[in-house]
Amino acid sequence: MTILAPTEEQEALRATLRSFFAERWPEEELRAAAGSAHGHDPRLWKAMAEDLGLHGLAIPEDLGGGGFTYPDLLVVFEEMGRALVAGPFFTSVAMASTLLLALPDRDAQERLLPGIAAGERIATVAAVETPTSWDAVRIAAEATGTGATRTVTGEKLFVLDAEVADVLLVLVRTEHGTGVAEVGTAAPGVRVEPMATVDPTRRQARVVFESAPATLLAPDHDATPAVRRMCDLAGVALAAEQVGGAQRVLDMATAYAKTREQFGRPIGGFQAVKHLLADQLVSVESARAALGYAAAATVTGAGLPVAASVAQALCSEAFSAAAETNIHVHGGIGFTWEHQAHLYYRRAVSSEVLLGRPRDHRARIAAHLLAPSEIP
């Protein structure tokens, strides 16, 4: 498999997005959204959907979307990571939409995806329990009942954007194995409790279900393959976001090193700073190559689980290291609340564990090397 190079159309999309976010998402808007009750700017959300059609970019046209490819969508995530855009786009588009498209339930797709594509409905996936794991077979929440009509009882942790979501896609245990239950956030028996986390730009919550009414999607199927495909594709989207963020903080550190002077010359002239920045450039470019490989796998399907884990391991570490280096290069000002360096560092730290830690992905890669047909 070759690394997927950006097309002319994707580069044009990138230029449009960079200009759009520069105008519509300055730092003051980011800080205002991070400190608001909902954690995002509804006006930006609406403009992204209506003016640019980003929410439905990779959703098929017959389901209300734009019918573009997943690599096209990865350009969006990379630019959103660069601009540190807050809001439920990742969970609604990279996770919920991907999960719905992977499930063999056309009725659910026709009912939910057009609203997501239009930005009129926000969906999230409730998966993680105690102990925290994205393994689809380690689920305690139950969906009792028969057929599609169920009630859900259990607890989910670190549910992204649950406070603003309309629909929860809850991973549950059923008679067929793993199931996906559609639950309205306003339904009786649903309690959403915000969780304090390190990243104010990505809200998370504990969600408790007490015999909450639900619709079991694809009720006669085990949803484990669909959940794993969602994790792979969402992992590549997260990697794209991390590459965008890593490039941004590297650019910030480099620009500062060229202008900040000590002992009569720019600090970028000192060997220690040069080596810091050079190491991060190598790391970011390696992560970008892994992302390109994973992007190709989203098209061909060949080796996607391994490619997604390679991208997640490398891109997670690259973003965290670059964000930390950015703070070090800026020195004292980089540690202050007023400087935006800490916002990128917080996003890097939270993203590194969002869909599994780098060591988890390395363990998955090792499992593939030892038993290729049994990769989880």
CSV table of C-alpha atoms in Angstrom, one decimal:
chain,number,residue,atom,x,y,z
A,1,MET,CA,0.0,0.0,0.0
A,2,THR,CA,1.3,3.5,-0.8
A,3,ILE,CA,0.9,6.7,1.2
A,4,LEU,CA,-2.0,8.7,0.0
A,5,ALA,CA,-0.9,12.1,-1.3
A,6,PRO,CA,-3.4,15.0,-1.2
A,7,THR,CA,-5.3,15.8,-4.4
A,8,GLU,CA,-5.7,19.2,-5.9
A,9,GLU,CA,-9.3,19.3,-4.7
A,10,GLN,CA,-8.2,18.4,-1.2
A,11,GLU,CA,-5.6,21.2,-1.2
A,12,ALA,CA,-8.3,23.6,-2.3
A,13,LEU,CA,-10.5,22.4,0.5
A,14,ARG,CA,-7.6,22.9,2.9
A,15,ALA,CA,-7.1,26.5,1.8
A,16,THR,CA,-10.8,27.2,2.2
A,17,LEU,CA,-11.0,25.7,5.6
A,18,ARG,CA,-7.8,27.5,6.8
A,19,SER,CA,-9.2,30.8,5.7
A,20,PHE,CA,-12.7,30.0,7.2
A,21,PHE,CA,-11.3,29.1,10.6
A,22,ALA,CA,-8.9,32.0,10.7
A,23,GLU,CA,-11.9,34.4,10.2
A,24,ARG,CA,-14.6,32.6,12.2
A,25,TRP,CA,-12.6,30.9,15.0
A,26,PRO,CA,-10.0,33.4,16.4
A,27,GLU,CA,-8.5,32.7,19.8
A,28,GLU,CA,-11.0,34.8,21.7
A,29,GLU,CA,-13.9,32.7,20.2
A,30,LEU,CA,-12.1,29.5,21.3
A,31,ARG,CA,-11.7,30.7,24.8
A,32,ALA,CA,-15.3,31.9,25.0
A,33,ALA,CA,-16.6,28.6,23.8
A,34,ALA,CA,-14.3,26.6,26.2
A,35,GLY,CA,-15.7,28.6,29.1
A,36,SER,CA,-19.4,28.4,28.0
A,37,ALA,CA,-22.1,26.1,29.1
A,38,HIS,CA,-22.2,24.1,25.9
A,39,GLY,CA,-18.5,24.1,25.1
A,40,HIS,CA,-18.9,25.2,21.5
A,41,ASP,CA,-20.2,28.1,19.3
A,42,PRO,CA,-23.6,27.2,17.8
A,43,ARG,CA,-23.0,29.9,15.1
A,44,LEU,CA,-19.8,28.2,13.9
A,45,TRP,CA,-21.5,24.8,14.0
A,46,LYS,CA,-24.3,26.1,11.8
A,47,ALA,CA,-21.9,27.8,9.4
A,48,MET,CA,-19.8,24.6,9.1
A,49,ALA,CA,-22.9,22.7,8.2
A,50,GLU,CA,-24.8,25.1,6.0
A,51,ASP,CA,-22.1,27.1,4.3
A,52,LEU,CA,-19.5,24.4,3.8
A,53,GLY,CA,-21.4,21.1,4.2
A,54,LEU,CA,-18.8,19.6,6.4
A,55,HIS,CA,-21.0,17.5,8.6
A,56,GLY,CA,-22.2,15.3,5.7
A,57,LEU,CA,-19.0,15.4,3.6
A,58,ALA,CA,-18.4,11.6,3.7
A,59,ILE,CA,-22.1,10.6,4.1
A,60,PRO,CA,-23.6,9.1,0.9
A,61,GLU,CA,-25.7,11.5,-1.2
A,62,ASP,CA,-28.8,9.3,-0.9
A,63,LEU,CA,-28.6,9.8,2.9
A,64,GLY,CA,-28.4,13.5,2.8
A,65,GLY,CA,-24.6,13.9,2.6
A,66,GLY,CA,-22.1,15.1,0.1
A,67,GLY,CA,-20.8,11.7,-1.0
A,68,PHE,CA,-17.1,12.5,-0.8
A,69,THR,CA,-14.4,10.1,0.4
A,70,TYR,CA,-13.1,9.6,3.9
A,71,PRO,CA,-9.7,11.1,3.0
A,72,ASP,CA,-11.6,14.3,2.0
A,73,LEU,CA,-13.0,14.3,5.5
A,74,LEU,CA,-9.5,13.8,7.0
A,75,VAL,CA,-8.5,17.2,5.5
A,76,VAL,CA,-11.3,18.7,7.6
A,77,PHE,CA,-10.1,17.1,10.8
A,78,GLU,CA,-6.5,18.1,10.2
A,79,GLU,CA,-7.5,21.8,9.7
A,80,MET,CA,-9.9,21.6,12.7
A,81,GLY,CA,-7.0,20.2,14.8
A,82,ARG,CA,-4.7,23.0,13.6
A,83,ALA,CA,-7.3,25.6,14.6
A,84,LEU,CA,-8.3,23.7,17.8
A,85,VAL,CA,-12.0,23.9,17.0
A,86,ALA,CA,-14.2,23.0,19.9
A,87,GLY,CA,-17.5,21.2,19.6
A,88,PRO,CA,-19.2,17.9,18.9
A,89,PHE,CA,-18.0,17.5,15.3
A,90,PHE,CA,-15.7,14.7,16.0
A,91,THR,CA,-18.2,12.6,18.0
A,92,SER,CA,-21.1,13.3,15.7
A,93,VAL,CA,-19.3,12.8,12.4
A,94,ALA,CA,-16.2,10.6,13.0
A,95,MET,CA,-17.9,8.3,15.5
A,96,ALA,CA,-21.7,8.3,15.3
A,97,SER,CA,-22.1,8.7,11.6
A,98,THR,CA,-19.4,6.1,11.0
A,99,LEU,CA,-21.0,3.6,13.3
A,100,LEU,CA,-24.4,4.1,11.7
A,101,LEU,CA,-23.0,3.5,8.2
A,102,ALA,CA,-21.2,0.4,9.4
A,103,LEU,CA,-24.4,-1.1,10.9
A,104,PRO,CA,-26.8,-3.2,8.6
A,105,ASP,CA,-29.8,-1.0,9.5
A,106,ARG,CA,-31.0,1.1,6.6
A,107,ASP,CA,-34.0,2.4,8.5
A,108,ALA,CA,-31.7,3.9,11.2
A,109,GLN,CA,-29.5,5.4,8.6
A,110,GLU,CA,-32.4,7.1,6.8
A,111,ARG,CA,-33.8,8.3,10.1
A,112,LEU,CA,-30.7,9.7,11.6
A,113,LEU,CA,-28.0,10.5,9.1
A,114,PRO,CA,-29.8,13.3,7.1
A,115,GLY,CA,-30.2,15.3,10.3
A,116,ILE,CA,-26.5,14.8,11.3
A,117,ALA,CA,-25.4,15.8,7.8
A,118,ALA,CA,-27.4,19.0,8.0
A,119,GLY,CA,-26.1,19.8,11.4
A,120,GLU,CA,-29.6,19.7,12.8
A,121,ARG,CA,-29.0,16.6,15.0
A,122,ILE,CA,-26.0,15.9,17.2
A,123,ALA,CA,-25.2,12.3,18.0
A,124,THR,CA,-22.6,10.7,20.2
A,125,VAL,CA,-21.4,7.2,21.1
A,126,ALA,CA,-21.5,6.0,24.7
A,127,ALA,CA,-19.0,3.1,24.9
A,128,VAL,CA,-16.5,3.3,27.7
A,129,GLU,CA,-17.3,1.7,31.1
A,130,THR,CA,-15.2,0.6,34.1
A,131,PRO,CA,-12.4,-0.5,33.6
A,132,THR,CA,-12.0,2.0,30.7
A,133,SER,CA,-11.7,0.2,27.5
A,134,TRP,CA,-12.9,0.5,23.9
A,135,ASP,CA,-13.0,-3.2,23.5
A,136,ALA,CA,-16.5,-4.0,22.1
A,137,VAL,CA,-16.7,-7.3,24.0
A,138,ARG,CA,-16.2,-5.8,27.5
A,139,ILE,CA,-19.6,-4.3,28.0
A,140,ALA,CA,-21.8,-4.5,31.1
A,141,ALA,CA,-24.7,-2.2,30.1
A,142,GLU,CA,-27.7,-4.3,29.2
A,143,ALA,CA,-30.5,-3.9,26.7
A,144,THR,CA,-33.5,-5.9,27.9
A,145,GLY,CA,-36.5,-6.7,25.8
A,146,THR,CA,-37.1,-8.3,22.5
A,147,GLY,CA,-36.6,-7.1,18.9
A,148,ALA,CA,-35.9,-3.5,18.5
A,149,THR,CA,-37.9,-2.3,21.5
A,150,ARG,CA,-35.6,-2.3,24.5
A,151,THR,CA,-34.7,-0.6,27.8
A,152,VAL,CA,-31.1,0.2,28.7
A,153,THR,CA,-29.6,-0.1,32.2
A,154,GLY,CA,-26.0,0.7,32.9
A,155,GLU,CA,-23.4,3.4,33.1
A,156,LYS,CA,-21.0,5.0,30.5
A,157,LEU,CA,-18.0,7.2,31.2
A,158,PHE,CA,-16.1,9.8,29.2
A,159,VAL,CA,-19.0,10.2,26.8
A,160,LEU,CA,-18.0,13.0,24.4
A,161,ASP,CA,-20.4,16.0,24.1
A,162,ALA,CA,-23.3,14.2,25.9
A,163,GLU,CA,-24.5,17.5,27.3
A,164,VAL,CA,-25.4,18.8,23.8
A,165,ALA,CA,-26.2,15.6,22.0
A,166,ASP,CA,-29.7,14.8,20.9
A,167,VAL,CA,-29.0,11.1,20.4
A,168,LEU,CA,-26.9,8.6,22.2
A,169,LEU,CA,-25.7,5.5,20.4
A,170,VAL,CA,-25.1,3.2,23.4
A,171,LEU,CA,-23.0,0.0,23.2
A,172,VAL,CA,-24.9,-2.7,25.1
A,173,ARG,CA,-24.9,-6.4,25.7
A,174,THR,CA,-27.6,-8.4,23.9
A,175,GLU,CA,-28.4,-12.0,23.2
A,176,HIS,CA,-26.3,-11.7,20.0
A,177,GLY,CA,-23.2,-10.2,21.6
A,178,THR,CA,-22.7,-6.5,21.2
A,179,GLY,CA,-25.5,-4.2,20.3
A,180,VAL,CA,-26.0,-0.5,19.6
A,181,ALA,CA,-29.0,1.1,21.3
A,182,GLU,CA,-30.4,4.4,20.2
A,183,VAL,CA,-31.4,6.5,23.2
A,184,GLY,CA,-32.6,10.1,23.3
A,185,THR,CA,-30.7,12.2,25.8
A,186,ALA,CA,-34.1,13.7,27.0
A,187,ALA,CA,-35.6,10.2,27.5
A,188,PRO,CA,-36.8,9.2,31.0
A,189,GLY,CA,-34.2,7.2,32.9
A,190,VAL,CA,-31.2,9.1,31.3
A,191,ARG,CA,-28.9,11.1,33.5
A,192,VAL,CA,-26.0,13.1,32.1
A,193,GLU,CA,-23.4,14.2,34.6
A,194,PRO,CA,-20.5,16.5,33.3
A,195,MET,CA,-17.0,15.2,34.1
A,196,ALA,CA,-14.1,17.5,35.0
A,197,THR,CA,-11.3,16.7,32.5
A,198,VAL,CA,-8.0,18.3,31.5
A,199,ASP,CA,-9.3,19.6,28.1
A,200,PRO,CA,-12.0,22.3,28.2
A,201,THR,CA,-12.4,22.2,24.4
A,202,ARG,CA,-13.7,18.6,24.4
A,203,ARG,CA,-16.5,18.0,26.9
A,204,GLN,CA,-17.1,14.6,28.5
A,205,ALA,CA,-19.7,13.2,30.7
A,206,ARG,CA,-20.9,10.3,32.8
A,207,VAL,CA,-24.2,9.0,31.5
A,208,VAL,CA,-26.4,6.8,33.7
A,209,PHE,CA,-29.2,4.7,32.2
A,210,GLU,CA,-32.0,3.4,34.5
A,211,SER,CA,-34.4,1.3,32.3
A,212,ALA,CA,-34.2,4.0,29.7
A,213,PRO,CA,-36.4,3.4,26.6
A,214,ALA,CA,-34.3,2.5,23.6
A,215,THR,CA,-34.4,1.3,20.0
A,216,LEU,CA,-31.9,-1.5,19.3
A,217,LEU,CA,-30.3,-1.0,15.9
A,218,ALA,CA,-29.8,-4.0,13.7
A,219,PRO,CA,-31.4,-6.1,16.4
A,220,ASP,CA,-30.6,-9.5,14.9
A,221,HIS,CA,-26.9,-8.8,14.4
A,222,ASP,CA,-23.7,-8.7,16.6
A,223,ALA,CA,-22.5,-5.1,16.2
A,224,THR,CA,-18.9,-5.9,17.1
A,225,PRO,CA,-17.5,-5.6,13.5
A,226,ALA,CA,-19.3,-2.3,13.1
A,227,VAL,CA,-18.0,-0.9,16.4
A,228,ARG,CA,-14.4,-2.0,15.5
A,229,ARG,CA,-14.8,-0.3,12.1
A,230,MET,CA,-16.0,2.9,13.8
A,231,CYS,CA,-12.9,2.8,16.1
A,232,ASP,CA,-10.6,2.3,13.2
A,233,LEU,CA,-12.0,5.2,11.1
A,234,ALA,CA,-12.5,7.5,14.1
A,235,GLY,CA,-8.9,6.7,15.1
A,236,VAL,CA,-7.6,7.8,11.7
A,237,ALA,CA,-9.8,11.0,12.0
A,238,LEU,CA,-8.3,11.6,15.4
A,239,ALA,CA,-4.8,11.1,14.0
A,240,ALA,CA,-5.5,13.7,11.3
A,241,GLU,CA,-6.6,16.1,14.0
A,242,GLN,CA,-3.4,15.4,16.0
A,243,VAL,CA,-1.2,16.0,13.0
A,244,GLY,CA,-2.9,19.4,12.4
A,245,GLY,CA,-2.4,20.3,16.0
A,246,ALA,CA,1.2,19.1,16.1
A,247,GLN,CA,2.1,21.1,12.9
A,248,ARG,CA,0.4,24.2,14.4
A,249,VAL,CA,2.4,24.1,17.7
A,250,LEU,CA,5.6,23.4,15.8
A,251,ASP,CA,5.0,26.4,13.6
A,252,MET,CA,4.3,28.5,16.8
A,253,ALA,CA,7.5,27.4,18.5
A,254,THR,CA,9.6,28.0,15.3
A,255,ALA,CA,8.2,31.5,14.8
A,256,TYR,CA,8.8,32.4,18.4
A,257,ALA,CA,12.4,31.0,18.2
A,258,LYS,CA,13.1,33.3,15.3
A,259,THR,CA,12.0,36.5,17.0
A,260,ARG,CA,12.7,36.0,20.8
A,261,GLU,CA,16.2,37.2,21.6
A,262,GLN,CA,18.6,36.2,24.4
A,263,PHE,CA,22.2,37.4,24.7
A,264,GLY,CA,21.8,39.5,21.7
A,265,ARG,CA,20.5,36.9,19.2
A,266,PRO,CA,17.3,34.9,18.4
A,267,ILE,CA,17.0,31.8,20.6
A,268,GLY,CA,16.6,29.8,17.5
A,269,GLY,CA,20.3,30.3,16.9
A,270,PHE,CA,21.2,28.2,20.0
A,271,GLN,CA,22.0,24.6,19.3
A,272,ALA,CA,19.7,23.2,22.1
A,273,VAL,CA,16.7,25.0,20.6
A,274,LYS,CA,17.6,23.9,17.1
A,275,HIS,CA,17.7,20.3,18.1
A,276,LEU,CA,14.4,20.5,20.0
A,277,LEU,CA,12.7,21.9,16.9
A,278,ALA,CA,14.5,19.5,14.5
A,279,ASP,CA,13.4,16.5,16.6
A,280,GLN,CA,9.8,17.6,16.5
A,281,LEU,CA,9.9,18.2,12.8
A,282,VAL,CA,11.1,14.6,12.2
A,283,SER,CA,8.3,13.4,14.6
A,284,VAL,CA,5.6,15.4,12.9
A,285,GLU,CA,6.6,14.3,9.4
A,286,SER,CA,6.7,10.7,10.5
A,287,ALA,CA,3.2,11.1,11.9
A,288,ARG,CA,2.1,12.7,8.7
A,289,ALA,CA,3.4,9.7,6.7
A,290,ALA,CA,1.6,7.3,9.0
A,291,LEU,CA,-1.6,9.3,8.5
A,292,GLY,CA,-1.2,9.1,4.7
A,293,TYR,CA,-0.8,5.4,5.0
A,294,ALA,CA,-3.9,5.1,7.1
A,295,ALA,CA,-5.8,7.4,4.8
A,296,ALA,CA,-5.1,5.0,1.9
A,297,ALA,CA,-6.3,2.1,4.0
A,298,THR,CA,-9.7,3.9,4.5
A,299,VAL,CA,-10.2,3.7,0.8
A,300,THR,CA,-8.9,0.2,0.0
A,301,GLY,CA,-9.8,-1.4,3.3
A,302,ALA,CA,-6.6,-3.4,3.2
A,303,GLY,CA,-4.9,-3.4,6.6
A,304,LEU,CA,-7.0,-0.7,8.1
A,305,PRO,CA,-6.9,-2.0,11.7
A,306,VAL,CA,-3.1,-2.0,11.8
A,307,ALA,CA,-2.8,1.2,9.8
A,308,ALA,CA,-5.2,3.0,12.2
A,309,SER,CA,-3.3,1.8,15.2
A,310,VAL,CA,0.1,2.8,13.7
A,311,ALA,CA,-1.3,6.3,13.0
A,312,GLN,CA,-2.8,6.6,16.5
A,313,ALA,CA,0.4,5.5,18.2
A,314,LEU,CA,2.6,7.9,16.2
A,315,CYS,CA,0.3,10.8,15.9
A,316,SER,CA,-0.7,10.8,19.6
A,317,GLU,CA,2.9,10.9,20.7
A,318,ALA,CA,4.0,13.5,18.1
A,319,PHE,CA,1.2,15.9,19.1
A,320,SER,CA,2.0,15.6,22.8
A,321,ALA,CA,5.7,16.0,22.3
A,322,ALA,CA,5.3,19.0,20.0
A,323,ALA,CA,2.9,20.6,22.4
A,324,GLU,CA,5.3,20.2,25.2
A,325,THR,CA,8.2,21.5,23.2
A,326,ASN,CA,6.2,24.5,22.2
A,327,ILE,CA,5.8,25.4,25.9
A,328,HIS,CA,9.5,24.9,26.6
A,329,VAL,CA,10.6,27.0,23.7
A,330,HIS,CA,8.2,29.8,24.8
A,331,GLY,CA,9.7,29.7,28.3
A,332,GLY,CA,7.9,31.4,31.1
A,333,ILE,CA,5.1,32.9,28.9
A,334,GLY,CA,4.3,29.4,27.6
A,335,PHE,CA,3.2,28.3,31.1
A,336,THR,CA,0.8,31.2,31.5
A,337,TRP,CA,-3.0,31.0,31.2
A,338,GLU,CA,-3.0,33.9,28.8
A,339,HIS,CA,-0.9,32.1,26.2
A,340,GLN,CA,-2.7,29.5,24.0
A,341,ALA,CA,0.1,27.0,24.2
A,342,HIS,CA,-1.5,25.3,27.2
A,343,LEU,CA,-4.8,24.8,25.3
A,344,TYR,CA,-3.0,22.8,22.6
A,345,TYR,CA,-1.2,20.8,25.3
A,346,ARG,CA,-4.5,20.0,27.0
A,347,ARG,CA,-6.0,18.8,23.8
A,348,ALA,CA,-2.9,16.7,23.0
A,349,VAL,CA,-3.0,15.0,26.4
A,350,SER,CA,-6.7,14.2,26.2
A,351,SER,CA,-6.5,13.0,22.6
A,352,GLU,CA,-3.7,10.7,23.5
A,353,VAL,CA,-6.0,8.5,25.6
A,354,LEU,CA,-9.3,9.2,23.8
A,355,LEU,CA,-9.4,6.0,21.7
A,356,GLY,CA,-6.8,4.0,23.4
A,357,ARG,CA,-3.3,4.9,24.6
A,358,PRO,CA,-0.3,4.5,22.3
A,359,ARG,CA,0.8,1.4,24.2
A,360,ASP,CA,-2.7,-0.1,23.6
A,361,HIS,CA,-2.3,0.4,19.9
A,362,ARG,CA,1.2,-1.1,19.9
A,363,ALA,CA,-0.2,-4.1,21.7
A,364,ARG,CA,-2.8,-4.4,18.9
A,365,ILE,CA,-0.1,-4.2,16.3
A,366,ALA,CA,1.9,-6.9,18.1
A,367,ALA,CA,-1.1,-9.1,18.2
A,368,HIS,CA,-1.5,-8.7,14.5
A,369,LEU,CA,2.2,-9.7,13.9
A,370,LEU,CA,1.8,-12.8,16.0
A,371,ALA,CA,-1.7,-13.8,14.8
A,372,PRO,CA,-2.8,-11.7,11.8
A,373,SER,CA,-6.3,-13.3,11.6
A,374,GLU,CA,-7.1,-12.6,15.3
A,375,ILE,CA,-6.4,-8.8,15.5
A,376,PRO,CA,-9.1,-7.2,17.8
